[in-house]
Coordinates of C-alpha atoms in Angstrom, one line a residue:
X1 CA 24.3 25.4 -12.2
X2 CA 20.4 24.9 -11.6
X3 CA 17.9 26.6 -10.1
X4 CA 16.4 23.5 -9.1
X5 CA 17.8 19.4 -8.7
X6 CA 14.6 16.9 -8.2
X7 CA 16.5 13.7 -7.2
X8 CA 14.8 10.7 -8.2
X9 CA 12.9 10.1 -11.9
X10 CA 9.3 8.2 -10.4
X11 CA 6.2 10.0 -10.1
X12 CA 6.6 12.2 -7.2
X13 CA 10.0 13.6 -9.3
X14 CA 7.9 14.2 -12.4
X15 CA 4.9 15.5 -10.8
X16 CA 7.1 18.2 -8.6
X17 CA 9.6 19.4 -12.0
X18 CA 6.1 20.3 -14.1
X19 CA 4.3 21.7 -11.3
X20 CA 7.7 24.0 -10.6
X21 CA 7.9 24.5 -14.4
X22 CA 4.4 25.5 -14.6
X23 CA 4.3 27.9 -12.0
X24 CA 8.0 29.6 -12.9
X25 CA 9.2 28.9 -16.3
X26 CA 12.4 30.9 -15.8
X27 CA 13.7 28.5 -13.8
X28 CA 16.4 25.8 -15.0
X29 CA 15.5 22.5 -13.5
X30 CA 17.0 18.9 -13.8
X31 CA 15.9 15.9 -12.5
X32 CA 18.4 13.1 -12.0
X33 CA 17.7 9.6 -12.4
X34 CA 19.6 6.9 -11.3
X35 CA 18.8 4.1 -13.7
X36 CA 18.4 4.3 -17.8
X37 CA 14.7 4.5 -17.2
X38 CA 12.3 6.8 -15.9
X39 CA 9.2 6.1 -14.2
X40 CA 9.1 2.3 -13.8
X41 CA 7.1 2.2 -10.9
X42 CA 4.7 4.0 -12.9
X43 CA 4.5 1.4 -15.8
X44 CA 4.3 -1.7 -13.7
X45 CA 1.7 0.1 -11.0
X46 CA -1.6 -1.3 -11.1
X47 CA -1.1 -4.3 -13.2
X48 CA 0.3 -2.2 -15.5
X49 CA -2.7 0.2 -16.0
X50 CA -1.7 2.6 -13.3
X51 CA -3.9 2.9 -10.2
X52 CA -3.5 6.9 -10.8
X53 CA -5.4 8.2 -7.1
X54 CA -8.4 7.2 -5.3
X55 CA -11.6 8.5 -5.9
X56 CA -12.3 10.1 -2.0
X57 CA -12.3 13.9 -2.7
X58 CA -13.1 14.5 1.3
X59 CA -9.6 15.3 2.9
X60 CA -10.8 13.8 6.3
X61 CA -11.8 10.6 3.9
X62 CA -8.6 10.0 2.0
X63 CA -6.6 10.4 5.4
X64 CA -7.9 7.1 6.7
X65 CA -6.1 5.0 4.0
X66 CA -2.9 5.9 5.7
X67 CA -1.6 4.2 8.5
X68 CA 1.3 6.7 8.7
X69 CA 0.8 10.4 7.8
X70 CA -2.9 10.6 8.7
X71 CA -2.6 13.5 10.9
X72 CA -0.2 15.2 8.8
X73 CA -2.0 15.1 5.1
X74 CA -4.8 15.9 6.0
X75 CA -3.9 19.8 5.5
X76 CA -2.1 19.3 2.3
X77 CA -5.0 17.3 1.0
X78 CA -7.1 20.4 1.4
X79 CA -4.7 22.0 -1.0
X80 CA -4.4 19.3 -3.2
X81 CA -6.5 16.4 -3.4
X82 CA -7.9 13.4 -5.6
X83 CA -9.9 16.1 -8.0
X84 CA -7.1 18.2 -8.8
X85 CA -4.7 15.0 -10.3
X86 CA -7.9 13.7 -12.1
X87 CA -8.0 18.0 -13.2
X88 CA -4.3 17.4 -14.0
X89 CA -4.1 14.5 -16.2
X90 CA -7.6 15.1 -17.9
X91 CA -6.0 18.6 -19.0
X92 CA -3.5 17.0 -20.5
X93 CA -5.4 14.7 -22.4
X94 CA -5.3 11.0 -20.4
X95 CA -8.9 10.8 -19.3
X96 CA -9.0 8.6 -16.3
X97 CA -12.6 6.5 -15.3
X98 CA -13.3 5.3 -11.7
X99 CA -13.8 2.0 -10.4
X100 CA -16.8 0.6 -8.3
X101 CA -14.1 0.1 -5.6
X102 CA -13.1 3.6 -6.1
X103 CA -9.7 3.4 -7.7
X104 CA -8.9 5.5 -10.6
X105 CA -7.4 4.5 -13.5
X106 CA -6.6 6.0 -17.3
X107 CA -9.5 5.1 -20.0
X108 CA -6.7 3.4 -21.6
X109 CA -6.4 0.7 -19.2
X110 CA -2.3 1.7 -20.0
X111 CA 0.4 3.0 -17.7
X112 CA 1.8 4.0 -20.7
X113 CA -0.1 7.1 -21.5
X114 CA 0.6 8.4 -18.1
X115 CA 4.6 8.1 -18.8
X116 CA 3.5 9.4 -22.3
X117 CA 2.1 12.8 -20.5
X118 CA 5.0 13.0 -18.2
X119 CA 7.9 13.0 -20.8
X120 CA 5.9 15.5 -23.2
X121 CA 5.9 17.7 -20.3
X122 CA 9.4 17.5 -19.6
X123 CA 10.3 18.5 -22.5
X124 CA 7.5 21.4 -23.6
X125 CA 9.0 22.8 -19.9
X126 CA 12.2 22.3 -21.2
X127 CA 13.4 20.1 -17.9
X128 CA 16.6 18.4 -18.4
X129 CA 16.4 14.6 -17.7
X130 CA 19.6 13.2 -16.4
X131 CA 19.6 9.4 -16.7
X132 CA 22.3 7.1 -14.9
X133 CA 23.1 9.3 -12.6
X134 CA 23.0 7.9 -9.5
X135 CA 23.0 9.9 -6.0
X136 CA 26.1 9.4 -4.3
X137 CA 25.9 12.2 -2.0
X138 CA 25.4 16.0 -1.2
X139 CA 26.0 18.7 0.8
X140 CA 25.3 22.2 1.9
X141 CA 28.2 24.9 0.4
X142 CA 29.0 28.0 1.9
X143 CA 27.2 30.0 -0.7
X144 CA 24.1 28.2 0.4
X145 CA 23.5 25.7 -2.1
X146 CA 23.4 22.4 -2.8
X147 CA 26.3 20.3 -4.3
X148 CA 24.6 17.0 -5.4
X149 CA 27.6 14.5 -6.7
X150 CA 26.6 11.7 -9.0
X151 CA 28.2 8.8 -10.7
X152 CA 29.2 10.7 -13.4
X153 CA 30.1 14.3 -11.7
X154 CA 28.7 17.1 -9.7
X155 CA 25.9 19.3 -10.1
X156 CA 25.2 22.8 -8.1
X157 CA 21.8 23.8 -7.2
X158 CA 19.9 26.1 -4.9
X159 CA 17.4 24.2 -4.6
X160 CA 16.9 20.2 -4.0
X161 CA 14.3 17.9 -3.8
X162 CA 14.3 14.4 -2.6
X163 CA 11.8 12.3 -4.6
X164 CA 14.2 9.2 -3.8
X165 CA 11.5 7.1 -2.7
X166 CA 12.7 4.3 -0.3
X167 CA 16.3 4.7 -1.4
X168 CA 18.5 3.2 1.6
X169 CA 21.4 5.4 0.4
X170 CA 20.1 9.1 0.4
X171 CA 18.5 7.8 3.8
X172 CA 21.9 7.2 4.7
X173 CA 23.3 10.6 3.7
X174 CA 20.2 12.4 5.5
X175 CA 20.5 10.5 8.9
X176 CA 24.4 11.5 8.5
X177 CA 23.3 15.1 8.4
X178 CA 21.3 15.2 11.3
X179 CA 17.9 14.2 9.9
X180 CA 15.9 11.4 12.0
X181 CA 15.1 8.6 9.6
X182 CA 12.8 6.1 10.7
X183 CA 13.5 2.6 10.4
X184 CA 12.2 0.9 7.3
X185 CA 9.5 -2.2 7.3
X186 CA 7.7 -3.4 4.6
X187 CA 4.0 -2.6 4.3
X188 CA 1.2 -3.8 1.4
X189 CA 2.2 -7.7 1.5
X190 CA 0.2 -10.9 1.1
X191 CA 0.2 -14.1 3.7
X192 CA 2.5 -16.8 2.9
X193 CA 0.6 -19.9 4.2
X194 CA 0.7 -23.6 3.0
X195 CA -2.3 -25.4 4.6
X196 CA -4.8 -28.1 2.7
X197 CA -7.7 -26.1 3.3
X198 CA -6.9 -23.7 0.4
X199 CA -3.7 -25.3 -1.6
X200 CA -5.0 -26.0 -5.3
X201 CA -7.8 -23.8 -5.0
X202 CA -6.1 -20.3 -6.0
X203 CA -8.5 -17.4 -7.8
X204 CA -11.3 -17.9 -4.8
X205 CA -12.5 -14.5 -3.8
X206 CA -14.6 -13.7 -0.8
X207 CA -16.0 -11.2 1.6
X208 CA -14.8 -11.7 4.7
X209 CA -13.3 -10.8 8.2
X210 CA -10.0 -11.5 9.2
X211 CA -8.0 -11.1 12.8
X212 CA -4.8 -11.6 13.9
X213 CA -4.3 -12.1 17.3
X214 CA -1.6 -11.5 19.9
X215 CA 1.1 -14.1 19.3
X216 CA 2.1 -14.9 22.8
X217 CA -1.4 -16.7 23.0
X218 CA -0.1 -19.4 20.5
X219 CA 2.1 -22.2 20.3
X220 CA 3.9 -23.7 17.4
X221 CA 2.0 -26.8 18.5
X222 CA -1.5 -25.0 18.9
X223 CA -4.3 -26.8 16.8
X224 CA -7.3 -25.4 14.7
X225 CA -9.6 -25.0 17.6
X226 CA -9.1 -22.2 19.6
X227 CA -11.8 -22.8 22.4
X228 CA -9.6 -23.1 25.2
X229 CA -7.1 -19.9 24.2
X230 CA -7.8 -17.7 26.3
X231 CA -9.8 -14.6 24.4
X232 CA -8.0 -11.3 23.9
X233 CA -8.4 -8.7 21.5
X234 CA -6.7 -8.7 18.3
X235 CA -3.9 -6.9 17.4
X236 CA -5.6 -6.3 13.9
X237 CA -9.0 -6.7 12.4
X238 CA -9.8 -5.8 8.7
X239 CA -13.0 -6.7 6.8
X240 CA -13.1 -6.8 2.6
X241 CA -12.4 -9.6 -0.3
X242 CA -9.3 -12.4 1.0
X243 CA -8.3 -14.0 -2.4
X244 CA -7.0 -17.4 -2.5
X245 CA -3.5 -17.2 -3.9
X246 CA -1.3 -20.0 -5.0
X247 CA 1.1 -19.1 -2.0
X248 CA -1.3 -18.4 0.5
X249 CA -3.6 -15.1 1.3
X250 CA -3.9 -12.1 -0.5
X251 CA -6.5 -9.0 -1.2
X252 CA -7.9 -6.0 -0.1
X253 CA -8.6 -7.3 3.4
X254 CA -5.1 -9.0 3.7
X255 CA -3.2 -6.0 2.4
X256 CA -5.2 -3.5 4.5
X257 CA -4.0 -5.6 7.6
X258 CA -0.1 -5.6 6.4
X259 CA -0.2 -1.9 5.9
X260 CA -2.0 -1.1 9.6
X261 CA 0.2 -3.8 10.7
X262 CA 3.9 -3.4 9.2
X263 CA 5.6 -2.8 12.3
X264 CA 3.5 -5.5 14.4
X265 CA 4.5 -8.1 11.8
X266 CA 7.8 -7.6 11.1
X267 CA 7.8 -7.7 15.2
X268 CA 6.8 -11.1 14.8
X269 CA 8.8 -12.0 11.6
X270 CA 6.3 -12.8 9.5
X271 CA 5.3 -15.5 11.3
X272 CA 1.5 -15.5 13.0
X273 CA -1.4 -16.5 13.3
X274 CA -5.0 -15.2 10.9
X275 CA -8.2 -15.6 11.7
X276 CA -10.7 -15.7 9.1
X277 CA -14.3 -15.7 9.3
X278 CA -15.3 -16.5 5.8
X279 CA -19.3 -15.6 6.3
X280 CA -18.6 -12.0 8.7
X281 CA -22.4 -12.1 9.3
X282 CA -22.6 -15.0 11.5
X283 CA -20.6 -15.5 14.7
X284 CA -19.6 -18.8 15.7
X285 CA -22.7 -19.4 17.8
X286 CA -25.1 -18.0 15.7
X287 CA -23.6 -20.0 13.0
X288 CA -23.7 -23.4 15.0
X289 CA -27.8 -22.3 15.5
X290 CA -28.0 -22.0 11.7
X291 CA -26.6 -25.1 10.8
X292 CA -29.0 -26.9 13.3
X293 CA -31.6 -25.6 11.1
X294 CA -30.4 -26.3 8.0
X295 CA -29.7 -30.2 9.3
X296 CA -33.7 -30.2 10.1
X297 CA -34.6 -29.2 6.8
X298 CA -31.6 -31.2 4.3
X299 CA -31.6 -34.1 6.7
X300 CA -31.4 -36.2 3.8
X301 CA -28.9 -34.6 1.7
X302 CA -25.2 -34.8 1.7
X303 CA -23.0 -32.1 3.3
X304 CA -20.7 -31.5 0.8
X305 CA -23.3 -31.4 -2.2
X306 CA -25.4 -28.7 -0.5
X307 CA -24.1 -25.4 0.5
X308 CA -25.8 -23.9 3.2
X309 CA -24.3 -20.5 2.3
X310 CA -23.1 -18.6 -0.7
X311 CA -19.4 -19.6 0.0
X312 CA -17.5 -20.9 -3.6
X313 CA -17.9 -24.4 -4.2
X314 CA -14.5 -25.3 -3.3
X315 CA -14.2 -23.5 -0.7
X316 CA -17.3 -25.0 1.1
X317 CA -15.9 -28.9 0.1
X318 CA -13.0 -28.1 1.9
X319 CA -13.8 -26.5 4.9
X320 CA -16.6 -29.5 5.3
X321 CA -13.9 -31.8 5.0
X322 CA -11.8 -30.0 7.5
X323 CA -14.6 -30.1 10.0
X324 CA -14.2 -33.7 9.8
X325 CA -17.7 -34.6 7.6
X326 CA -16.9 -37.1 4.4
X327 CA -18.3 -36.0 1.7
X328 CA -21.2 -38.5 1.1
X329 CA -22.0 -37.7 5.1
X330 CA -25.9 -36.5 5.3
X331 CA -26.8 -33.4 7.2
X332 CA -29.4 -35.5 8.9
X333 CA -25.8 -38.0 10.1
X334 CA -23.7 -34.6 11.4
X335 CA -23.0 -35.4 15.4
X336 CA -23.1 -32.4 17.4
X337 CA -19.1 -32.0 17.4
X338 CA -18.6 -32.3 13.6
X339 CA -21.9 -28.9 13.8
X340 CA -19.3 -27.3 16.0
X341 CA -16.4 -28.2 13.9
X342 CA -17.8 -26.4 10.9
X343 CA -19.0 -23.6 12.3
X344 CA -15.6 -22.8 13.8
X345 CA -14.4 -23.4 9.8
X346 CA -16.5 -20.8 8.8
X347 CA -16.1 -18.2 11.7
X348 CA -12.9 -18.5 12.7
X349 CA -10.9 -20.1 10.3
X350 CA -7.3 -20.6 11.9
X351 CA -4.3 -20.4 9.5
X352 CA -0.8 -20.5 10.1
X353 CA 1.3 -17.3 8.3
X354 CA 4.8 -18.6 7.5
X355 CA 6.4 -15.5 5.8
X356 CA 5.3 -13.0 3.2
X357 CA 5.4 -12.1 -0.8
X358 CA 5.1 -8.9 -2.5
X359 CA 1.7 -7.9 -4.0
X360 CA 2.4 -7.9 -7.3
X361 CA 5.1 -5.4 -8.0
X362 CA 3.9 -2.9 -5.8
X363 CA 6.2 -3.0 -3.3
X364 CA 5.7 0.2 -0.3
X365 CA 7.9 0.1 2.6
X366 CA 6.5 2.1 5.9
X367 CA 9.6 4.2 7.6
X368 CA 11.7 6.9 5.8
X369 CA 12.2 11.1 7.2
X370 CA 10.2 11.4 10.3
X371 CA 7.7 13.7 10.3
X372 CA 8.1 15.8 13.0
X373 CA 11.1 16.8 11.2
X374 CA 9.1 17.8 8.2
X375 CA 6.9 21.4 7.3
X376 CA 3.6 19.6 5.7
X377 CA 2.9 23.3 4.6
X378 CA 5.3 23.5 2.0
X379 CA 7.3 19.5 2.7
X380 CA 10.7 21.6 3.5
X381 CA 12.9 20.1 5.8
X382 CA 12.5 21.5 9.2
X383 CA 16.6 21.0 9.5
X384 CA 17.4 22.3 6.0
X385 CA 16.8 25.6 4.4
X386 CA 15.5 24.9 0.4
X387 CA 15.7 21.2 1.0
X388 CA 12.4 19.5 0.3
X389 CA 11.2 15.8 0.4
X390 CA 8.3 14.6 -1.9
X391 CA 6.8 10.7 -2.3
X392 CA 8.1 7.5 0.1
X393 CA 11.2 9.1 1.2
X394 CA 9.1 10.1 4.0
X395 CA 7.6 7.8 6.6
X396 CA 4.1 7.7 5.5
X397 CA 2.7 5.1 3.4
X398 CA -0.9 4.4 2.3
X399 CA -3.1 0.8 1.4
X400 CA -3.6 -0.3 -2.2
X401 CA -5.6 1.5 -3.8
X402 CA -4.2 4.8 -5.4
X403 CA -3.2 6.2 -1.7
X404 CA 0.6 5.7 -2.4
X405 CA 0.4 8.0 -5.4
X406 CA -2.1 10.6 -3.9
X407 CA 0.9 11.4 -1.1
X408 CA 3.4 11.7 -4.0
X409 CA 1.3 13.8 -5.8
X410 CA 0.5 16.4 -3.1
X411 CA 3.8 16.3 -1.6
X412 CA 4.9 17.3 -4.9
X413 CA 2.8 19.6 -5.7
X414 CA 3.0 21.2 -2.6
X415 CA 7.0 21.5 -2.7
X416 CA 6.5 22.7 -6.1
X417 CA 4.7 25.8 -5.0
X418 CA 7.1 27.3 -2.7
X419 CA 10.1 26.5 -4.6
X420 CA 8.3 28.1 -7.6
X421 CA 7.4 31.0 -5.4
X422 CA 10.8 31.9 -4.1
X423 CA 12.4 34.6 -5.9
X424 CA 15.7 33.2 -7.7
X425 CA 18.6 34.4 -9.7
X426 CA 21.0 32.0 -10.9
X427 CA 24.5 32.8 -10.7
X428 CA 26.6 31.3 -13.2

């Protein structure tokens, strides 16, 4: 018999059992793990250093890197926000440094030491850590608790937590019980695309702007130019660094857009159009008047050999070449189509998406509990008395950049205090 079940060993689980621990030592806690390790989003997170939150200590800041759950964290990050997990793991000895892009991350450079700080708790709380013991179901008894049945046999609690992440299963058992689950899509995924443009050239990083437009305006036969589609608003627009991958698109900008966009590509099955303006200060027309100039003044000098902007080397050859200029063409010897050509290159760069990849290991799916059916006061079930939900088992999700962990941490924390706070007596 516990006083408390957190389902689900990741980072949400851990946070929530020291938090409850801290605040009520009498109570007997256990949280059950699934697999014969803990943590292991944790340890691969961040390249394997652990993006631990993001350095925006405004509430009404940190909500805008969530495309779902804005509304409703931006009261619990009040409570409990980017400065209190940096106060957290500093106290317990992992200093953390931030990033010029604002990430967070331990001194160490090492997921490691944040798994190190998590297990030491555990046990100086004296939380029992059931491993390989998978979910298989559970249900409200008479008396009021929990019965949580495993792989290996049953557990009674009278409280439970569901840090479960995007667990199909538990979903399962939820949306059995009455709870509304929202469908599940992935978010934070890079651009599968295989175009000449950008095939051999992977590592390229550069500030840009990129759209994606309805896809009833295209055609599986449409061609790089666009002039004659007729103009409507994109669907999505992000601005930030696109990397060149090996298998297409990736970076901030690209991931921002799958997040904001999870449902709207999955819609379209992965399969759309991108538009990238690789130089976001120019427009194609104001471009097109730039490069007159610059053929006035490098009349006699090749295309190719003489960048005009501060685009990578590569980059610039290829796009030239794509605008249909040779390579030992003068900008003196550019007709007025090949002007107009290249300035579409550069503004509004048309690539085919044919599919998606995971960034990195950092998978994040959008969907989960619906959050309606959710208190954000204390993230208790609205349905369930002393049932609580903490991390990605709920339908909110956040871009890269520590915004995934910052909702586990809060909803944990949050969770934590009002099951600590409740006055228990276990019965054996």
């Amino acid at each position: 018999m516990f006083d408390v079940i957190v389902a689900g060993g990741g980072a949400a689980g851990f946070y929530a059992a020291i938090q409850i621990a801290q605040k009520n030592p009498t109570l007997k806690i256990a949280i059950l793990e699934r697999g014969k390790t803990v943590l292991s989003k944790v340890k691969i997170s961040g390249g394997g250093r652990c993006n631990v939150t993001q350095a925006k200590f405004y509430a009404n800041e940190l909500v805008d890197g969530y495309p779902r759950g804005q509304k409703e964290l931006l009261g619990p990050f009040h409570t409990h926000a980017p400065g209190d997990v940096v106060a957290f793991f500093e106290e317990r000895g992992v200093p953390l440094k931030t990033e010029e892009d604002g990430r967070i991350f331990p001194k160490s450079d090492s997921s490691q030491c944040v798994i190190d700080c998590f297990l030491n708790e555990i046990e100086k709380h004296g939380i029992q850590l059931l491993k390989n013991s998978s979910v298989k179901g559970f249900e409200k008894l008479k008396n009021g608790n929990w019965q949580v049945s495993t792989m290996n046999k049953n557990y009674e609690t009278r409280i439970l937590l569901l840090a479960t992440g995007s667990n199909t299963r538990v979903w399962s058992f939820l949306q059995d019980m009455g709870h509304t689950i929202v469908p599940p899509v992935p978010s934070l995924f890079t651009f599968n695309i295989n175009d000449e443009r950008i095939k051999g050239i992977p590592g390229i990083s550069v500030d840009a702007s990129i759209e994606i437009p309805p896809k009833k305006i295209f055609s599986s036969t449409i061609s790089v130019d666009l002039k004659s589609a007729p103009k409507q608003h994109p669907v999505l627009e992000s601005e930030g660094p696109v990397l060149i991958t090996h298998w297409g698109l990736s970076g901030p900008a690209i991931l921002k857009s799958s997040a904001w966009g999870a449902r709207i590509l999955e819609k379209y099955k992965y399969n759309f159009r991108v538009i990238v303006n690789w130089t976001p200060e120019y427009s194609t027309a104001s471009m097109e008047g730039f490069l007159r100039e610059v053929k006035e003044v490098e009349a006699k000098k090749t295309v190719s050999r003489t960048q005009a902007l501060t685009l990578p080397k590569r980059l610039w050859m290829r796009l030239v070449g794509a605008a249909g200029i040779s390579k030992e063409l003068r900008w003196g010897e550019v007709n007025k189509e090949q002007l107009k050509n290249l300035s579409r290159q550069l503004t509004a760069c048309s690539f085919k998406v044919e599919g998606k990849s995971t960034f990195k290991e950092e998978f994040v799916t959008a969907g989960g509990v619906d959050l309606k059916e959710i208190n954000f006061k204390t993230f208790e079930s609205k349905l369930f008395p002393n049932l609580f939900f903490a991390g990605e088992i709920i339908d909110v999700d956040g871009i890269t950049g520590g915004y995934n962990f910052q909702n586990a941490w809060t909803g944990a924390y949050l969770a934590a205090q009002e099951i600590a706070s409740r006055s228990l007596t276990v019965t054996t």
